[in-house]
Coordinates of N, CA, C and O in Angstrom, one line a residue:
X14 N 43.9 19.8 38.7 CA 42.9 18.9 39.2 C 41.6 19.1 38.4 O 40.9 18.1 38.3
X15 N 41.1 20.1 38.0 CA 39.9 20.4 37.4 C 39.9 20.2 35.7 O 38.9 20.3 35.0
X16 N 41.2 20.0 35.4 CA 41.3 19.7 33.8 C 41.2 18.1 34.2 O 40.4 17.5 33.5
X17 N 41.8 17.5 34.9 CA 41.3 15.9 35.2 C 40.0 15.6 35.3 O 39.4 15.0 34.5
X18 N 39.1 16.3 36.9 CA 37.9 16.1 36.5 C 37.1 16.0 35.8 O 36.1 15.3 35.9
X19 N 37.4 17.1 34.6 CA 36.4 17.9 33.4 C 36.2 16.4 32.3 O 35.3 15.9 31.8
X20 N 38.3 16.0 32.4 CA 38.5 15.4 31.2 C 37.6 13.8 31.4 O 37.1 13.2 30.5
X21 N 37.5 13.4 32.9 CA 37.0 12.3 33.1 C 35.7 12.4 33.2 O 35.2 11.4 32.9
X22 N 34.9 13.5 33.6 CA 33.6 13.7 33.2 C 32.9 13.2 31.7 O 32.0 12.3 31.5
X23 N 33.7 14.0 30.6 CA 33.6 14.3 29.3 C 33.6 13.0 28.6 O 32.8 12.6 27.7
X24 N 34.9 12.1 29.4 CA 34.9 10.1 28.8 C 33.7 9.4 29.2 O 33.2 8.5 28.5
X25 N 33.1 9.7 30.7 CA 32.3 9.3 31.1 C 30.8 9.3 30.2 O 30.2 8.4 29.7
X26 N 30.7 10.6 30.2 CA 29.5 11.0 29.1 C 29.3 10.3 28.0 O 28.4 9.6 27.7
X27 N 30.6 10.6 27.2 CA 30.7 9.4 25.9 C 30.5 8.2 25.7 O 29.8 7.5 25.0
X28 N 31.6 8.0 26.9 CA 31.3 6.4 27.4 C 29.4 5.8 26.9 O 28.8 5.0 26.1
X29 N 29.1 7.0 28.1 CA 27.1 6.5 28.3 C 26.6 6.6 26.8 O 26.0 5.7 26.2
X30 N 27.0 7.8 26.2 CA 26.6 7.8 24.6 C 27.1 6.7 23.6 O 26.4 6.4 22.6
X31 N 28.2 6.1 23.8 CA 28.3 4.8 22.9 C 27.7 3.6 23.4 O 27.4 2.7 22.6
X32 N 27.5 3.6 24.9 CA 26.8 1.9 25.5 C 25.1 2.3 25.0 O 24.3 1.7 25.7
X33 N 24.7 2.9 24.1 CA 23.1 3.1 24.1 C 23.1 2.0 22.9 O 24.0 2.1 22.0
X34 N 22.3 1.2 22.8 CA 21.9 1.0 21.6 C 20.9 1.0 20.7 O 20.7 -0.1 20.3
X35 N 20.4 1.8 20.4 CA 19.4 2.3 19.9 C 18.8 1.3 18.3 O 19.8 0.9 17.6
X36 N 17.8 1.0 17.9 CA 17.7 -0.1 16.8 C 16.7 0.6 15.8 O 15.5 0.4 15.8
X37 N 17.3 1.4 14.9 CA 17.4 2.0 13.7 C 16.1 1.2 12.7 O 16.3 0.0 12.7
X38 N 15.1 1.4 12.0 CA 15.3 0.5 10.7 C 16.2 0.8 9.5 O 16.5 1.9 9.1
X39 N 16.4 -0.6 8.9 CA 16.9 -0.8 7.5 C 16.0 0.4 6.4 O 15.1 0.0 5.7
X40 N 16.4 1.4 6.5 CA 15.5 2.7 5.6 C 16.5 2.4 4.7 O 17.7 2.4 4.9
X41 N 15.7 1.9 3.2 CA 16.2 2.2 1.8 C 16.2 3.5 0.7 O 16.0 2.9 -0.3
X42 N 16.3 4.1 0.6 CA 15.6 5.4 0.0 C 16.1 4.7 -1.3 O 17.1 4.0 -1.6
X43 N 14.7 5.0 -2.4 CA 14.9 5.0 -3.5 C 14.4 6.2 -4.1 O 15.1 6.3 -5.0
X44 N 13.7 6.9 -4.1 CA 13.3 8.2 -4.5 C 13.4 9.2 -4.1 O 12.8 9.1 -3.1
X45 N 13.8 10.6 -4.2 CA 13.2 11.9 -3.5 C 13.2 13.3 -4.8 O 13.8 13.6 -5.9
X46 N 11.9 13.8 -4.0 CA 11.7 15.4 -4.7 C 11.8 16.7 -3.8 O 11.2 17.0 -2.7
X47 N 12.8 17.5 -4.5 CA 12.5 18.5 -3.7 C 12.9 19.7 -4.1 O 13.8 19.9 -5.0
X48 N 12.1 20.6 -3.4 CA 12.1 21.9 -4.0 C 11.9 23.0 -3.1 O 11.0 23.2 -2.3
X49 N 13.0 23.7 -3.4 CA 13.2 25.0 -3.1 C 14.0 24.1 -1.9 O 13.5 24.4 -0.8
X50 N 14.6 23.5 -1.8 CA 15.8 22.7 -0.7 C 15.0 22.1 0.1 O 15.6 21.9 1.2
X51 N 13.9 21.9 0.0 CA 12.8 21.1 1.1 C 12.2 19.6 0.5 O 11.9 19.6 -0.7
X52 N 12.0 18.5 1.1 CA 11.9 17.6 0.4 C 10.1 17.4 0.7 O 9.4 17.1 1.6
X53 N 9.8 17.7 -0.8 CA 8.5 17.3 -0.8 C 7.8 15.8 -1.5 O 6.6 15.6 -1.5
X54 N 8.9 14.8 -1.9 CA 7.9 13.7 -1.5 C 9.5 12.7 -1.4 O 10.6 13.1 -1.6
X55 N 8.9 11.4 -1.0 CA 10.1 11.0 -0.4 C 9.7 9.2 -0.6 O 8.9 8.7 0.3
X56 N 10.2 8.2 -1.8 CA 9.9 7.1 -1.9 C 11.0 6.1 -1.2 O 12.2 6.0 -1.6
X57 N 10.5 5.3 -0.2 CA 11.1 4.6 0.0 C 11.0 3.2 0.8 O 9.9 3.1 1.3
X58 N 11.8 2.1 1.1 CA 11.5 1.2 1.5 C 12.3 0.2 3.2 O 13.4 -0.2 3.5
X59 N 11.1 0.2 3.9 CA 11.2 -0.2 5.4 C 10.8 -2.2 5.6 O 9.8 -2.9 5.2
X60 N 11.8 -2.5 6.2 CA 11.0 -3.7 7.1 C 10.2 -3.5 8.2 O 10.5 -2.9 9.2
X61 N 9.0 -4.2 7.9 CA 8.2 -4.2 9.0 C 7.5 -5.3 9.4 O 6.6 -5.9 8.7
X62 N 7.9 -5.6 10.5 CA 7.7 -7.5 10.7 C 8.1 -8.2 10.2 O 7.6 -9.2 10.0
X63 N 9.3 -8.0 9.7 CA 10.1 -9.1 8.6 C 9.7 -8.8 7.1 O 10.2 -9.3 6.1
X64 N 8.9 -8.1 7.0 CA 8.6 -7.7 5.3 C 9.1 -6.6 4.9 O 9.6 -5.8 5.7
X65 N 9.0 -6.5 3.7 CA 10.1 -5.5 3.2 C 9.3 -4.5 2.5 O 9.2 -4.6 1.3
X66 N 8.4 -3.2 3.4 CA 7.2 -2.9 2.8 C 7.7 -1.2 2.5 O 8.3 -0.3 3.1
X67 N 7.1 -1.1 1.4 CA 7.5 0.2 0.4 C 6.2 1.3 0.9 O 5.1 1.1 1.3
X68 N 7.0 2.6 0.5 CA 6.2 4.0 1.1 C 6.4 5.0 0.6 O 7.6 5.4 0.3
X69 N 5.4 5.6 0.5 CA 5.9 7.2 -0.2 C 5.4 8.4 0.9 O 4.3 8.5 1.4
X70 N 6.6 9.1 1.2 CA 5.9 10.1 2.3 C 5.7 11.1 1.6 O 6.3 11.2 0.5
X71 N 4.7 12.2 2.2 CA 3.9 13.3 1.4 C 4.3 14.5 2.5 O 3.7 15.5 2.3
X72 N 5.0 14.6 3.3 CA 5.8 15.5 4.1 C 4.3 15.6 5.6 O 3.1 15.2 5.8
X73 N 5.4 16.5 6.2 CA 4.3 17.0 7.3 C 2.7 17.6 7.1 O 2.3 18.0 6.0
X74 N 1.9 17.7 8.3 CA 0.6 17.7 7.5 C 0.1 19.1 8.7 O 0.4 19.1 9.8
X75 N -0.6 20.2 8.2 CA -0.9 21.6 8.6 C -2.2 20.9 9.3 O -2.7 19.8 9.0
X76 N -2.6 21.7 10.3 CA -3.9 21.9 11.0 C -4.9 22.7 10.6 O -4.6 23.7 10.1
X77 N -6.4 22.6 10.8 CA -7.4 23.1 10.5 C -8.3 23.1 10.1 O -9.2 22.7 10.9
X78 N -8.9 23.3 8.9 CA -10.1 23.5 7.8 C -10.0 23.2 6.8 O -8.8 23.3 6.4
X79 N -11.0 22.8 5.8 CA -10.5 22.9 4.9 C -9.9 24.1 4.1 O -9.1 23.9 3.2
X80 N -10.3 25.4 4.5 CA -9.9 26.4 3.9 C -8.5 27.0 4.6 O -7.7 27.7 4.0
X81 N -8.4 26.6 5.7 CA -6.9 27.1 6.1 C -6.2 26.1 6.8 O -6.7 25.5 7.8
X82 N -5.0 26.0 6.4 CA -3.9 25.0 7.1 C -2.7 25.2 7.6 O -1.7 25.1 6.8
X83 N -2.4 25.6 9.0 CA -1.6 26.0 9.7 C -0.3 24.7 9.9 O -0.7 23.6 10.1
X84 N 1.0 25.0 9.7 CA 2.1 24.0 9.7 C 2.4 24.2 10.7 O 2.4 25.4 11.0
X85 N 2.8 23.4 11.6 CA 3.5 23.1 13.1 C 4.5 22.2 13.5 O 5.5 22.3 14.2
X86 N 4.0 21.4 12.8 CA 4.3 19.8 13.5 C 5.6 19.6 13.0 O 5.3 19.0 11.9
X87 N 7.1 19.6 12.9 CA 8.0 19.3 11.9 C 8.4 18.0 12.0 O 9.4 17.7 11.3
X88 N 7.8 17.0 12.9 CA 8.4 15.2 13.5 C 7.6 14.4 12.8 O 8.0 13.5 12.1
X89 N 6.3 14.8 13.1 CA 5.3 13.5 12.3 C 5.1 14.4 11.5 O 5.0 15.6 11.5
X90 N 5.0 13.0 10.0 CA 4.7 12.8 8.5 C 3.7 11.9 8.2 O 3.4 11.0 8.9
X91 N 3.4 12.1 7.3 CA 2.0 11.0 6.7 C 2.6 10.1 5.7 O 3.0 10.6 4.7
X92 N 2.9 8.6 5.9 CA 3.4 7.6 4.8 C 2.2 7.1 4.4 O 1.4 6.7 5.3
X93 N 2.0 7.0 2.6 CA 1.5 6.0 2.6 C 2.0 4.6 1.7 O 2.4 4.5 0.5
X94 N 1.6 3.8 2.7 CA 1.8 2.1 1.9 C 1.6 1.7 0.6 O 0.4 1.6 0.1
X95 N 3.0 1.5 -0.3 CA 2.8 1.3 -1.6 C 2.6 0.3 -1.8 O 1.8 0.1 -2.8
X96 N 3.2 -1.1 -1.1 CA 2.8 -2.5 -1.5 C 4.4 -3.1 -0.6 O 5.2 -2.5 0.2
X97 N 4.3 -4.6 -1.1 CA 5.4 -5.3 -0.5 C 6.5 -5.3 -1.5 O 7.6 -5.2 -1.0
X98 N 6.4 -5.4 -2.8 CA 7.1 -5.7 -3.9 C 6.7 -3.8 -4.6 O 5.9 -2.9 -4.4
X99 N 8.0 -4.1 -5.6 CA 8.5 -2.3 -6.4 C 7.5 -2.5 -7.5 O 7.2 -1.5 -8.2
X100 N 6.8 -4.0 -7.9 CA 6.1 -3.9 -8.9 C 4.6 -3.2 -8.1 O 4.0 -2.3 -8.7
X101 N 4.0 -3.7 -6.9 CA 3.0 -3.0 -5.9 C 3.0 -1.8 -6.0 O 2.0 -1.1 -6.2
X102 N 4.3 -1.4 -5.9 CA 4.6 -0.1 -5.5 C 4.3 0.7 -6.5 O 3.8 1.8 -6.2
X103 N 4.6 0.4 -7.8 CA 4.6 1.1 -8.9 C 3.1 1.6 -9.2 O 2.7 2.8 -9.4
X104 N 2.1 -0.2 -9.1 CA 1.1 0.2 -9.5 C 0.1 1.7 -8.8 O -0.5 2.6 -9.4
X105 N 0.4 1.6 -7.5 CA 0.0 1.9 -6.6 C 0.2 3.9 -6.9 O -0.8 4.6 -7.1
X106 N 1.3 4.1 -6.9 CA 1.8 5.5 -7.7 C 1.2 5.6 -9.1 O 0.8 6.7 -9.4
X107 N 1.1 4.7 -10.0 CA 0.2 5.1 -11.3 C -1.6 5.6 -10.8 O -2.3 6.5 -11.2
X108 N -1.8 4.3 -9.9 CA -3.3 4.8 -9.7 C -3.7 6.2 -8.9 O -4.6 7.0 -9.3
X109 N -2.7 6.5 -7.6 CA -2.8 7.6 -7.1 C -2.2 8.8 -8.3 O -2.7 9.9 -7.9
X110 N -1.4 9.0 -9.3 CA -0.9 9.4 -10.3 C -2.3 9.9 -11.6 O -2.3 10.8 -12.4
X111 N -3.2 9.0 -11.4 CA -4.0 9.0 -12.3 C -5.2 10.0 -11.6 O -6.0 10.4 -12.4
X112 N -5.2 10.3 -10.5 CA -6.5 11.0 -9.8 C -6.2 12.3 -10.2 O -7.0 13.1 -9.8
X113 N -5.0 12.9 -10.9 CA -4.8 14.2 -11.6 C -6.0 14.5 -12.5 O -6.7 15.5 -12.8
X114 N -6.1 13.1 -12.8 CA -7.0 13.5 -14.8 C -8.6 13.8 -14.2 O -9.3 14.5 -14.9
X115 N -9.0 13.3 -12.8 CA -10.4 13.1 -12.5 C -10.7 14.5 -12.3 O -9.8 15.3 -12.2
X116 N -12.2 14.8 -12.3 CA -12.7 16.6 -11.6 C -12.4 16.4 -10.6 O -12.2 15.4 -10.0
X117 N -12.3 18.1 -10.4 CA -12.1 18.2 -9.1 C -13.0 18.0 -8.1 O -14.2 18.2 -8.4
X118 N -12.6 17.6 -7.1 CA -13.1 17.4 -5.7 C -13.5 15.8 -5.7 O -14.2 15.3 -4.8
X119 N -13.2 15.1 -6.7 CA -12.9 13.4 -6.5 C -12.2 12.9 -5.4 O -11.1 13.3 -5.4
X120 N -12.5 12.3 -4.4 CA -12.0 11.9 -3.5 C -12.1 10.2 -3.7 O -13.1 9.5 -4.2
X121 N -10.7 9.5 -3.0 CA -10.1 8.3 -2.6 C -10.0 8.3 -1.5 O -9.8 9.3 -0.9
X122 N -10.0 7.1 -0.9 CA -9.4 6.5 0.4 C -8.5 5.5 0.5 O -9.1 4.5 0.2
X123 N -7.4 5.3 0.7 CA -6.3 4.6 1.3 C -6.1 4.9 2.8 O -6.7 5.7 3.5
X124 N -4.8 3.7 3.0 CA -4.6 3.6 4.6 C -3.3 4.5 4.3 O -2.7 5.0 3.3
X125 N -3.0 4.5 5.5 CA -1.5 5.9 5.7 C -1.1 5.6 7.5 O -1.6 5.0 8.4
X126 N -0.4 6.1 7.2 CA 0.6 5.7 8.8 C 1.0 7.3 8.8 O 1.7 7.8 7.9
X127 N 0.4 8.0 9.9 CA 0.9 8.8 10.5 C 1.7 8.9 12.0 O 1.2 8.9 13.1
X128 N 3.3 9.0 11.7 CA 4.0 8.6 12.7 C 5.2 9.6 12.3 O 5.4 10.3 11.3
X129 N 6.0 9.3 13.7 CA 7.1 10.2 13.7 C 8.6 9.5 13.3 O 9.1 8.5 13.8
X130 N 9.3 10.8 11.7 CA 10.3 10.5 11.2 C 9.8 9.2 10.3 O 9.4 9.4 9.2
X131 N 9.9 7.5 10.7 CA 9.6 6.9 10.2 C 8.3 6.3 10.0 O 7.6 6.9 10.9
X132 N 7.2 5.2 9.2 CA 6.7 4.4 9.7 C 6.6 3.3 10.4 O 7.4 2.4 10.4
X133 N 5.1 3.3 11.2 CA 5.3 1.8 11.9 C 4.3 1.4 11.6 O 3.7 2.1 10.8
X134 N 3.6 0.2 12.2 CA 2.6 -0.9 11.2 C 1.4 -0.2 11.8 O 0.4 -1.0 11.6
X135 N 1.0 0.8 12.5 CA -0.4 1.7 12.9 C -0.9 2.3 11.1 O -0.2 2.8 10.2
X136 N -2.2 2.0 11.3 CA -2.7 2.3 10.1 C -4.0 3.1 10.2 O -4.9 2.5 10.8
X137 N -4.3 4.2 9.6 CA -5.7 5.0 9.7 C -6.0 5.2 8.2 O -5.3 4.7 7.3
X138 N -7.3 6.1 8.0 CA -7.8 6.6 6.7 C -7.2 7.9 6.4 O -6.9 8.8 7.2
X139 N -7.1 7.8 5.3 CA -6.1 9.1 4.2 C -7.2 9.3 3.1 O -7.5 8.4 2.3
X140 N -7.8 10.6 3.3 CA -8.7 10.7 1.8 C -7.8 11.3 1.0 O -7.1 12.2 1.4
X141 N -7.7 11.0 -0.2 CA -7.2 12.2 -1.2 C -8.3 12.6 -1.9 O -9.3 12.0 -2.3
X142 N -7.8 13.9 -2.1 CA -8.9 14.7 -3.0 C -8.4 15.3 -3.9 O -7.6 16.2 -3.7
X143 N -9.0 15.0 -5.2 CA -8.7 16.4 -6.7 C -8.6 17.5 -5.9 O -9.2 17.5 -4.8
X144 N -7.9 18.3 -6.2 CA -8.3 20.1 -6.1 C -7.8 20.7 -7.5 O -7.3 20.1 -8.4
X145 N -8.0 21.8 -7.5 CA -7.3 22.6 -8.7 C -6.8 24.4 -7.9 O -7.6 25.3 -7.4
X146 N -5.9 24.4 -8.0 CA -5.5 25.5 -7.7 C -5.1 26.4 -8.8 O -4.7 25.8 -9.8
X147 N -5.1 28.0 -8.8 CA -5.1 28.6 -10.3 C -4.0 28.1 -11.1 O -3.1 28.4 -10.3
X148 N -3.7 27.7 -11.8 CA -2.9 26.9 -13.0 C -1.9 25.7 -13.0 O -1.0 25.4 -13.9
X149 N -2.3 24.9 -11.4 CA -1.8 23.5 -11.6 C -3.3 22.8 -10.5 O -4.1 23.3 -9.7
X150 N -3.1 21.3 -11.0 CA -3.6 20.1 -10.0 C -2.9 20.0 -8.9 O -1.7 20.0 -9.0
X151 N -3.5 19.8 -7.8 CA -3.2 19.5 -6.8 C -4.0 18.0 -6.1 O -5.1 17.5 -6.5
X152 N -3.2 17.5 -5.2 CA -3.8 16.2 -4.7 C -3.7 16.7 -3.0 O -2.6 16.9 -2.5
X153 N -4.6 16.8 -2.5 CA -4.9 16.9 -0.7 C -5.0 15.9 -0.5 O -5.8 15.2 -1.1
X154 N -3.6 15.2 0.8 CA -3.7 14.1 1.4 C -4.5 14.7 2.6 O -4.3 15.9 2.8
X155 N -5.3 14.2 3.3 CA -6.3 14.5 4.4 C -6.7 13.3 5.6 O -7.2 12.2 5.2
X156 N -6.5 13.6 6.8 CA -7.0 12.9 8.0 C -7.7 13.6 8.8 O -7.2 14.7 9.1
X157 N -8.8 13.2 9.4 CA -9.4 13.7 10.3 C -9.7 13.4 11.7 O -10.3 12.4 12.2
X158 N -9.0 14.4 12.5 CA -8.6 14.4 14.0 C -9.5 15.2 14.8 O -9.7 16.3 14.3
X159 N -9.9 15.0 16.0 CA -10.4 15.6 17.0 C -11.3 16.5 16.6 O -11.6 17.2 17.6
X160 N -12.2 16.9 15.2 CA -12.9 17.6 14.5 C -11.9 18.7 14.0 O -12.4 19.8 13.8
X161 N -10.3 18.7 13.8 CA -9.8 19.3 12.6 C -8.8 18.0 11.7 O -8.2 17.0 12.0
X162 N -9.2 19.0 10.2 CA -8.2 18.6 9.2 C -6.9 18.6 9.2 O -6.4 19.7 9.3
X163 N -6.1 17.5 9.2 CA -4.2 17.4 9.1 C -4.4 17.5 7.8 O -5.4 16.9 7.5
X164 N -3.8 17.9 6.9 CA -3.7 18.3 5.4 C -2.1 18.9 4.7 O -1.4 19.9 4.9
X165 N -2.1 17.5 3.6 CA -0.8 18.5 3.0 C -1.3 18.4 1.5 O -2.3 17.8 1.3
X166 N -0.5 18.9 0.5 CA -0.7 19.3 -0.5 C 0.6 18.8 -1.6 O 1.7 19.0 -1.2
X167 N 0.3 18.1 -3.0 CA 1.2 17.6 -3.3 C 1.0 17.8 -4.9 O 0.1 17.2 -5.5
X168 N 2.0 19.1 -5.8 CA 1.6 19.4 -7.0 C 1.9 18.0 -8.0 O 2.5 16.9 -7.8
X169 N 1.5 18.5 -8.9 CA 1.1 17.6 -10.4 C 2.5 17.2 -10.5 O 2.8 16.0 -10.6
X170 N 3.7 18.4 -10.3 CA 4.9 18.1 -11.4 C 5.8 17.2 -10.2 O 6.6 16.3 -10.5
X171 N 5.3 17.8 -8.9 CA 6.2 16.7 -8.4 C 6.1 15.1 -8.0 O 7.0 14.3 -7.8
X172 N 4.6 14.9 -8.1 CA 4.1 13.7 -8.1 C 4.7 12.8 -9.6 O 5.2 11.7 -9.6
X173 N 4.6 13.5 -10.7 CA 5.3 13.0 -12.0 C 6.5 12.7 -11.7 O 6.9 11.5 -12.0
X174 N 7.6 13.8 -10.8 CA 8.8 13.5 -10.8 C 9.0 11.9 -9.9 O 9.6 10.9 -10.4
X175 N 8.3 11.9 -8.7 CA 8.9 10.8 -7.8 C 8.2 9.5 -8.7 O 8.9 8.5 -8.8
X176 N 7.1 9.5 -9.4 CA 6.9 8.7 -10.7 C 7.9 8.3 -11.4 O 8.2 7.2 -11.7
X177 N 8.5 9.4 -11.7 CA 9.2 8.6 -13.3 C 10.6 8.3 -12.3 O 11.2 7.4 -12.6
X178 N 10.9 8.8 -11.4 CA 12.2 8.6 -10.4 C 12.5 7.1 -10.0 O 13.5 6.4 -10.0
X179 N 11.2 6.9 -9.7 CA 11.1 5.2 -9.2 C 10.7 4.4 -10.1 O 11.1 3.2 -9.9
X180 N 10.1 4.6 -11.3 CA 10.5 3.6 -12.6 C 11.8 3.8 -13.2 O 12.3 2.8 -13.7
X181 N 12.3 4.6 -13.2 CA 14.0 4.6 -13.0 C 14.7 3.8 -12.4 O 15.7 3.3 -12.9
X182 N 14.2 3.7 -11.1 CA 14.8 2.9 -9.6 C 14.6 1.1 -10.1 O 15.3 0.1 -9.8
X183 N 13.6 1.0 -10.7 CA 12.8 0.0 -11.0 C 14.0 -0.9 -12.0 O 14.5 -2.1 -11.8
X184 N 14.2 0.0 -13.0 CA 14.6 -0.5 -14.1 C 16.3 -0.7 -13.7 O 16.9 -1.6 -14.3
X185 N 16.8 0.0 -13.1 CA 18.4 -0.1 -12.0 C 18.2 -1.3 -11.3 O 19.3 -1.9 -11.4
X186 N 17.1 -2.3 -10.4 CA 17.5 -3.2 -9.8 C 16.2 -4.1 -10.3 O 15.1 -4.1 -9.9
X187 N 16.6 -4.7 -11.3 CA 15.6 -6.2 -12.0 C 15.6 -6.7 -10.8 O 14.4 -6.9 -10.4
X188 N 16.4 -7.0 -10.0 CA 16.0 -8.2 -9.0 C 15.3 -7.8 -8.0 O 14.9 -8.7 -7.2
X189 N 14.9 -6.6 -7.7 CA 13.8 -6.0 -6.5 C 12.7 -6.3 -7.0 O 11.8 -5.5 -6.5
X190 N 12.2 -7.0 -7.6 CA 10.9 -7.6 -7.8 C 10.0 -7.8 -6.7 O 8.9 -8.3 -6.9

């Protein structure tokens, strides 16, 4: 009698776990970098409102100061919006690509969606800043919360890689225009 119960418990459960339906977005991945088995940047493309809007995420973002940044958070990531079209997108990675060459402590602003796992159409300010750390370029993505810094960090070589990855991707589908 208790191997019946267990067994009809167990269908029941499942049962409840297949009637959910949960609604996913259409996530494209066209790009990823990663190192040391962790994925440090991540290009890819979401509908949102019916548009078909492209993103590069820059991983989780540490707490603090500018001088120190504590990692916590492993759910929410910082995307930011590359355009609607792969040709948007492209540009969009050359220009943020190009703030390598500037001195340090050059700062930009773009919008960024800080949200959990994926993006949604919520949009805040992202500064990026030159840095130089002893023998590479660094780019600090940065938001400012509650009077501390969320901050992640994104080297030279990997920023080149998800670059040349997605003109790759580019040149594989002519018709994603």
């Amino acid at each position: 009698m208790k191997k019946f119960i267990t067994l009809l418990v167990l269908i029941t459960m499942s049962a409840a776990v297949f009637a959910q339906s949960a609604q996913l977005a259409d996530f494209s991945e066209i790009a990823q970098v990663q190192s040391s088995g962790d994925v440090v940047l991540d290009a890819f493309s979401v509908p949102i409102n019916g548009q078909n809007t492209y993103f590069l995420c820059v991983g989780t973002l540490g707490i603090g100061d500018d001088v120190v940044q504590v990692m916590f958070d492993p759910v929410y990531k910082l995307f930011i919006p590359l355009g609607t079209t792969l040709a948007e997108a492209m540009d969009t990675l050359e220009q943020m690509k190009d703030m390598y060459q500037e001195p340090e402590g050059t700062r930009f602003e773009m919008t960024g969606c800080f949200a959990p796992i994926i993006p949604d159409d919520t949009r805040e300010t992202v500064t990026i800043t030159k840095r130089k750390n002893l023998l590479t370029n660094i780019l600090e993505f940065a938001l400012e919360r509650e009077g501390y810094t969320r901050a992640t960090y994104v080297y030279r070589s990997h920023f080149a890689s998800i670059v040349s990855s997605v003109k790759f991707y580019k040149k594989l589908h002519p018709g994603e225009q």
